[in-house]
XYZ file of N, CA and C in Angstrom:
528
model
N 0.940 -1.093 -0.097
C -0.024 0.050 0.140
C 1.070 1.392 -0.018
N 1.995 1.341 1.065
C 2.896 2.567 0.868
C 3.683 2.537 -0.404
N 3.944 1.603 -1.051
C 4.731 1.464 -2.422
C 3.773 2.133 -3.413
N 2.618 1.978 -3.417
C 1.826 2.212 -4.466
C 1.146 3.788 -4.106
N 1.384 4.316 -2.859
C 1.045 5.691 -2.810
C 2.349 6.508 -2.941
N 3.606 5.950 -2.862
C 4.688 6.512 -3.058
C 4.981 6.300 -4.817
N 4.481 5.496 -5.392
C 4.494 5.650 -6.887
C 3.459 6.562 -7.293
N 2.540 6.674 -6.792
C 1.571 7.500 -7.326
C 1.836 9.030 -7.167
N 2.443 9.233 -6.017
C 2.917 10.628 -5.758
C 4.163 10.981 -6.443
N 4.941 10.105 -6.812
C 6.032 10.144 -7.987
C 5.611 10.603 -9.307
N 4.400 9.861 -9.708
C 3.796 10.039 -10.912
C 3.191 11.449 -11.124
N 2.620 11.753 -9.990
C 2.270 13.084 -9.873
C 2.890 14.209 -9.786
N 4.112 14.075 -9.364
C 5.008 15.197 -9.156
C 5.659 15.156 -10.701
N 6.053 14.023 -11.244
C 6.705 13.970 -12.630
C 5.709 14.818 -13.556
N 4.219 14.380 -13.387
C 3.409 15.024 -14.321
C 3.257 16.413 -14.314
N 3.365 16.914 -13.056
C 3.307 18.523 -12.731
C 4.476 19.034 -13.364
N 5.510 18.363 -13.256
C 6.814 18.988 -13.792
C 7.009 18.904 -14.979
N 6.167 17.834 -15.818
C 6.681 17.935 -17.286
C 5.658 18.750 -17.929
N 4.342 19.150 -17.320
C 3.321 20.119 -17.471
C 4.168 21.433 -17.698
N 4.893 21.856 -16.895
C 5.521 22.951 -16.345
C 6.816 23.217 -17.332
N 7.143 22.006 -17.728
C 8.363 22.103 -18.652
C 8.267 22.447 -20.327
N 6.772 21.771 -20.407
C 6.215 22.029 -21.840
C 5.419 23.140 -21.909
N 5.094 23.985 -21.051
C 3.868 24.952 -21.251
C 4.620 25.991 -21.795
N 3.827 26.691 -22.661
C 4.218 27.722 -23.649
C 3.725 29.204 -23.038
N 4.447 30.337 -23.430
C 4.101 31.668 -23.107
C 3.915 32.053 -24.415
N 2.299 32.340 -24.745
C 2.037 33.001 -25.882
C 1.818 34.540 -25.700
N 2.776 35.435 -26.370
C 2.396 36.642 -26.469
C 1.443 37.102 -27.465
N 0.125 37.325 -26.984
C -0.925 37.691 -27.554
C -0.586 38.832 -28.801
N -0.679 38.561 -29.924
C -0.318 39.497 -31.191
C 1.027 39.561 -31.452
N 2.026 38.724 -30.854
C 3.334 38.663 -31.081
C 3.925 40.240 -30.812
N 4.799 40.687 -31.901
C 5.352 42.108 -31.417
C 4.266 43.043 -31.534
N 3.283 42.950 -32.327
C 2.186 43.931 -32.572
C 1.426 44.191 -30.789
N 1.365 43.154 -30.227
C 0.886 43.258 -28.862
C -0.515 43.168 -28.977
N -1.337 43.717 -28.060
C -2.804 43.763 -27.650
C -3.382 45.266 -28.197
N -3.854 45.110 -29.427
C -4.008 46.181 -29.946
C -5.379 46.408 -31.051
N -5.907 47.515 -31.394
C -6.735 47.304 -32.385
C -6.126 47.243 -33.931
N -7.228 46.809 -34.637
C -6.867 46.807 -36.371
C -6.002 45.550 -36.426
N -5.943 44.570 -35.704
C -5.111 43.169 -35.720
C -5.693 42.077 -36.047
N -5.700 41.167 -36.679
C -6.341 40.082 -36.858
C -5.903 38.889 -35.736
N -6.566 38.913 -34.804
C -6.269 37.926 -34.009
C -6.681 36.429 -34.225
N -7.733 36.316 -34.956
C -8.253 35.078 -35.447
C -7.248 34.411 -36.376
N -6.377 35.334 -37.257
C -5.373 34.716 -38.105
C -4.117 34.221 -37.112
N -3.990 35.227 -36.144
C -2.948 34.804 -35.153
C -2.995 33.533 -34.416
N -3.971 33.196 -34.245
C -4.466 31.954 -33.376
C -4.527 30.783 -34.018
N -4.519 31.016 -35.570
C -4.838 30.051 -36.544
C -4.003 28.401 -36.474
N -2.392 28.939 -36.264
C -1.385 28.052 -36.515
C -0.890 27.546 -34.860
N -1.867 28.074 -33.853
C -1.328 27.846 -32.348
C -1.974 26.901 -31.920
N -1.404 26.120 -30.922
C -2.172 25.055 -30.136
C -2.273 25.672 -28.647
N -3.373 25.997 -27.966
C -3.206 26.422 -26.650
C -3.578 25.127 -25.785
N -2.857 24.649 -24.651
C -2.787 23.755 -23.771
C -2.960 24.151 -22.228
N -3.388 23.331 -21.568
C -3.441 23.330 -20.021
C -2.125 23.954 -19.722
N -1.917 24.970 -18.731
C -0.480 25.300 -18.405
C 0.084 26.321 -19.054
N -0.466 26.634 -20.335
C 0.241 27.526 -21.022
C -0.120 29.047 -20.526
N 0.607 30.125 -20.985
C 0.262 31.412 -20.404
C -0.092 32.051 -21.456
N -1.036 33.017 -21.516
C -1.254 34.240 -22.432
C -0.598 35.499 -22.007
N 0.107 36.142 -22.625
C 0.629 37.428 -22.094
C 0.070 38.590 -23.093
N -0.546 39.562 -22.369
C -1.313 40.678 -23.018
C -0.374 41.807 -22.829
N 0.451 42.353 -24.054
C 1.156 43.627 -23.970
C 0.447 44.547 -24.532
N 0.395 45.761 -23.831
C -0.123 46.958 -23.957
C 0.268 48.117 -23.232
N -0.350 49.330 -23.534
C 0.031 50.568 -22.906
C -0.842 50.582 -21.712
N -0.260 50.298 -20.376
C -0.908 50.236 -19.392
C -1.888 51.550 -18.901
N -2.918 51.663 -18.536
C -3.858 52.812 -18.099
C -4.734 53.273 -19.404
N -4.352 52.623 -20.578
C -4.979 53.127 -21.638
C -5.661 52.190 -22.295
N -5.512 50.864 -21.844
C -6.436 49.789 -22.769
C -6.463 48.867 -21.262
N -7.168 47.615 -21.701
C -7.180 46.470 -20.651
C -7.533 45.301 -21.351
N -7.819 44.161 -20.555
C -8.240 42.952 -21.054
C -9.281 42.507 -20.249
N -10.437 42.069 -20.800
C -11.379 41.536 -20.019
C -11.721 39.986 -20.627
N -12.016 39.359 -19.728
C -12.333 37.684 -20.094
C -13.898 37.690 -19.934
N -14.507 37.270 -21.181
C -15.943 37.238 -21.105
C -16.585 35.997 -21.710
N -17.968 35.906 -21.971
C -18.321 34.652 -22.381
C -18.616 34.773 -23.929
N -18.844 34.001 -24.735
C -19.317 33.900 -26.024
C -20.088 34.863 -26.371
N -21.124 35.198 -25.817
C -22.371 36.009 -26.443
C -21.674 37.644 -26.245
N -20.962 37.674 -24.985
C -20.394 38.888 -24.761
C -19.262 39.251 -25.783
N -18.524 38.052 -26.094
C -17.716 38.366 -27.064
C -18.135 38.882 -28.415
N -19.257 38.251 -29.107
C -19.857 38.476 -30.052
C -20.351 39.925 -30.390
N -21.059 40.319 -29.078
C -21.562 41.644 -29.106
C -20.743 42.490 -28.533
N -19.359 42.456 -28.199
C -18.496 43.417 -27.451
C -19.111 44.052 -26.485
N -19.652 43.063 -25.612
C -20.317 43.717 -24.068
C -19.453 43.257 -22.878
N -19.374 44.073 -22.198
C -18.676 43.488 -20.806
C -19.620 43.477 -19.661
N -19.828 42.329 -18.933
C -20.453 42.528 -17.837
C -20.047 43.278 -16.588
N -20.969 43.873 -15.885
C -20.483 44.688 -14.859
C -19.579 43.986 -13.920
N -19.685 42.850 -13.595
C -19.194 42.027 -12.606
C -17.782 41.458 -13.170
N -17.469 41.661 -14.513
C -16.322 41.005 -15.094
C -14.787 41.781 -14.503
N -13.823 40.923 -14.193
C -12.725 41.437 -13.862
C -11.988 42.207 -15.117
N -11.414 43.453 -14.910
C -10.730 44.059 -15.869
C -9.064 44.080 -15.683
N -8.338 43.567 -16.173
C -6.899 43.719 -16.110
C -6.493 44.934 -16.854
N -5.504 45.670 -16.033
C -5.050 47.027 -16.541
C -3.626 47.323 -16.473
N -2.848 46.449 -16.217
C -1.495 46.580 -15.843
C -0.605 46.884 -17.312
N -0.979 46.387 -18.455
C -0.212 46.641 -19.680
C 0.661 45.277 -19.887
N 0.764 44.548 -18.932
C 1.583 43.157 -19.094
C 0.841 42.079 -18.227
N -0.229 41.806 -18.786
C -0.989 40.893 -18.248
C -0.870 39.322 -18.571
N -0.558 38.758 -17.703
C -0.370 37.182 -17.774
C -1.624 36.397 -17.143
N -1.949 35.414 -17.848
C -3.000 34.600 -17.679
C -2.710 33.246 -17.853
N -2.470 32.585 -16.722
C -2.219 30.894 -16.998
C -3.450 30.213 -17.257
N -3.459 29.401 -18.340
C -4.709 28.700 -18.591
C -4.687 27.585 -17.879
N -5.848 27.238 -16.838
C -5.925 26.331 -15.919
C -7.083 25.126 -16.270
N -7.825 25.871 -17.175
C -9.063 24.827 -17.627
C -9.045 24.735 -19.036
N -9.511 23.739 -19.695
C -9.608 23.531 -21.275
C -11.030 23.842 -21.583
N -11.030 24.202 -22.761
C -12.540 24.627 -23.431
C -12.212 26.006 -24.308
N -13.369 26.756 -24.394
C -13.138 28.103 -25.104
C -12.962 29.245 -24.179
N -12.064 29.985 -24.749
C -11.868 31.359 -23.840
C -12.012 32.488 -24.733
N -12.598 33.537 -24.299
C -12.927 34.976 -24.992
C -12.493 36.173 -24.178
N -11.516 36.860 -24.865
C -11.090 38.109 -24.277
C -11.396 39.086 -25.093
N -11.562 40.499 -24.681
C -11.890 41.615 -25.356
C -11.271 42.895 -24.760
N -11.091 44.023 -25.249
C -10.922 45.189 -24.940
C -11.991 45.907 -24.368
N -12.281 46.563 -23.397
C -13.740 47.325 -22.846
C -13.590 48.736 -23.233
N -12.339 49.062 -23.810
C -12.161 50.567 -24.069
C -13.121 50.858 -25.214
N -13.679 51.929 -25.325
C -14.775 52.219 -26.541
C -14.035 52.086 -27.794
N -14.730 51.469 -28.592
C -14.591 50.891 -29.918
C -13.543 50.066 -30.186
N -12.534 49.571 -29.137
C -11.584 48.613 -29.314
C -12.151 47.413 -29.972
N -12.834 46.627 -29.154
C -13.391 45.557 -29.427
C -13.908 45.500 -30.915
N -14.834 46.378 -31.183
C -15.371 46.429 -32.675
C -14.394 46.754 -33.534
N -13.106 47.192 -33.124
C -12.225 47.324 -34.020
C -11.105 46.317 -34.189
N -11.554 45.024 -33.667
C -10.716 43.736 -33.770
C -10.077 43.452 -32.271
N -10.280 44.184 -31.499
C -9.149 43.898 -30.306
C -10.119 42.750 -29.435
N -10.220 41.708 -29.980
C -10.952 40.550 -29.355
C -10.179 39.166 -29.546
N -10.010 38.147 -28.710
C -9.181 37.038 -29.106
C -10.032 35.932 -28.351
N -10.293 35.024 -29.404
C -11.064 33.820 -29.183
C -10.323 32.553 -29.121
N -9.920 31.708 -28.280
C -8.920 30.454 -28.209
C -9.772 29.219 -27.705
N -9.353 28.294 -28.145
C -9.711 26.844 -27.603
C -8.694 26.231 -27.136
N -8.779 25.789 -25.870
C -7.762 25.399 -25.102
C -7.961 23.780 -25.091
N -6.834 23.019 -25.510
C -6.816 21.531 -25.534
C -6.439 21.050 -24.234
N -6.965 19.594 -23.801
C -6.044 18.830 -22.545
C -4.864 18.750 -23.128
N -3.988 18.347 -22.015
C -2.571 17.983 -22.083
C -2.309 16.980 -23.234
N -1.080 17.185 -23.799
C -0.833 16.344 -25.215
C -0.808 15.027 -24.719
N -0.419 14.656 -23.359
C -0.189 13.274 -23.182
C -1.423 12.372 -23.088
N -2.497 13.076 -23.307
C -3.744 12.124 -23.357
C -4.547 12.122 -21.929
N -3.662 12.838 -20.773
C -4.452 12.973 -19.447
C -5.237 13.721 -19.468
N -6.660 13.339 -19.117
C -7.859 14.354 -19.191
C -7.969 14.913 -17.672
N -8.178 16.153 -17.569
C -8.481 16.671 -16.161
C -10.073 16.137 -15.657
N -10.227 16.246 -14.418
C -11.346 15.901 -13.840
C -12.109 16.858 -13.216
N -13.445 16.905 -12.884
C -13.851 17.936 -11.934
C -13.345 18.131 -10.765
N -13.044 19.347 -10.374
C -12.327 19.773 -9.082
C -13.848 19.791 -8.147
N -13.467 19.467 -6.855
C -14.568 19.483 -5.598
C -15.003 20.768 -5.580
N -13.938 21.778 -5.265
C -14.499 23.147 -5.232
C -13.313 24.143 -5.574
N -13.343 24.662 -6.917
C -12.280 25.468 -7.398
C -12.330 26.667 -6.630
N -10.812 27.385 -6.403
C -10.756 28.640 -5.810
C -10.806 29.609 -6.742
N -11.614 30.653 -6.709
C -11.692 31.703 -7.599
C -10.506 32.160 -8.495
N -10.587 32.503 -9.613
C -9.607 33.175 -10.215
C -10.089 33.542 -11.710
N -9.436 34.417 -12.372
C -9.818 34.916 -13.684
C -10.016 33.643 -14.320
N -9.051 32.635 -14.789
C -9.283 31.797 -15.670
C -10.323 30.507 -15.252
N -10.691 30.511 -14.068
C -11.754 29.449 -13.778
C -13.146 29.737 -13.960
N -13.141 30.526 -14.692
C -14.712 30.643 -15.290
C -15.125 29.651 -15.984
N -16.112 29.109 -15.756
C -16.842 27.960 -16.570
C -16.856 28.082 -18.002
N -16.160 27.366 -18.805
C -16.235 27.142 -20.353
C -17.717 26.915 -20.760
N -18.235 27.892 -21.589
C -19.580 27.531 -21.898
C -19.973 26.546 -23.071
N -18.923 26.115 -23.658
C -19.243 24.652 -24.711
C -17.855 24.089 -24.886
N -17.843 23.097 -25.499
C -16.761 21.880 -25.822
C -16.229 22.714 -26.946
N -14.929 22.412 -27.105
C -14.187 23.117 -28.253
C -14.730 22.930 -29.431
N -14.888 23.870 -30.344
C -15.391 24.019 -31.871
C -14.471 25.189 -32.274
N -14.878 25.437 -33.789
C -14.441 26.378 -34.541
C -15.009 27.791 -34.411
N -16.489 27.662 -33.779
C -17.195 28.981 -33.767
C -16.865 29.662 -32.420
N -16.715 30.974 -32.500
C -16.131 31.775 -31.415
C -17.316 32.004 -30.496
N -18.424 31.464 -30.243
C -19.498 31.639 -29.602
C -19.970 30.334 -29.032
N -20.643 30.262 -27.706
C -21.183 28.939 -27.342
C -22.286 28.190 -27.939
N -22.334 26.965 -27.932
C -23.511 26.349 -28.397
C -24.203 25.644 -27.339
N -23.599 25.214 -26.371
C -24.005 24.577 -25.220
C -23.149 24.580 -23.884
N -23.636 23.746 -23.011
C -22.883 24.216 -21.602
C -22.184 22.767 -21.497
N -20.795 23.010 -20.838
C -20.133 21.779 -20.210
C -19.759 22.202 -18.739
N -19.200 20.982 -17.907
C -19.085 21.436 -16.762
C -17.775 21.893 -16.600
N -17.143 22.562 -15.396
C -16.025 23.020 -15.136
C -15.050 21.845 -15.047
N -13.803 22.157 -15.342
C -12.815 21.118 -15.197
C -11.537 21.671 -14.365
N -10.841 20.991 -13.876
C -9.498 21.402 -13.131
C -8.317 20.527 -13.368
N -7.257 21.038 -13.201
C -6.031 20.378 -13.258
C -5.521 19.496 -12.230
N -6.227 19.732 -11.164
C -5.719 18.554 -9.951
C -6.731 17.465 -10.094
N -6.027 16.166 -10.253
C -6.863 15.034 -10.052
C -7.473 14.535 -8.896
N -8.613 14.084 -9.090
C -9.438 13.526 -7.953
C -8.785 12.813 -7.329
N -7.936 11.880 -7.749
C -7.245 10.837 -7.016
C -6.278 11.477 -5.806
N -5.922 12.548 -6.071
C -5.076 13.229 -5.126
C -5.889 13.577 -3.823
N -6.981 13.879 -3.731
C -7.837 14.169 -2.943
C -7.905 12.861 -2.046
N -8.279 11.623 -2.798
C -8.503 10.558 -1.929
C -7.512 9.932 -1.465
N -6.286 10.200 -1.966
C -5.027 9.834 -1.109
C -4.753 10.711 0.063
N -4.945 11.989 0.017
C -4.808 12.694 1.281
C -5.712 13.082 2.064
N -6.956 12.486 1.858
C -7.990 12.463 2.790
C -8.502 11.067 3.331
N -7.543 10.258 3.470
C -8.006 8.926 4.081
C -7.889 9.217 5.495
N -8.565 8.300 6.197
C -8.686 8.307 7.713
C -7.305 7.407 8.136
């Protein structure tokens, strides 16, 4: 029993470190950064976003922003009153759940002029699929994905929230 627990912990730690080693930092818009009049759909076309990757939004702080929204708000360029607004100019968002992600600028006319990003986050490449988390802690990137991955930038149906932390980990450490 102790050996199987030790092997599981070793595999878990190795999995975490391998995820960290292959995670990518995507600078949104590359050298153009987060700006208007840029085709972010073309920018994402040859990229694969996975759990553990980071999105870096570079822009002039205080003059622009990044807001995570749902698919219908993305389509209409509207920002919910409760949506967190990032304003640092060097915002980093670590992708912790898979599914669809929508980001826009809430500055007047920026979204309407193309400053909006839609990505689909894939599960890890090694085939490991995340499982539901018993109680996820709040963060900007733990908003529920509205639909399973597809090519359309707005939701078609709902899917449950997913987490990086395997359910098995909770079973091991919560035994009597």
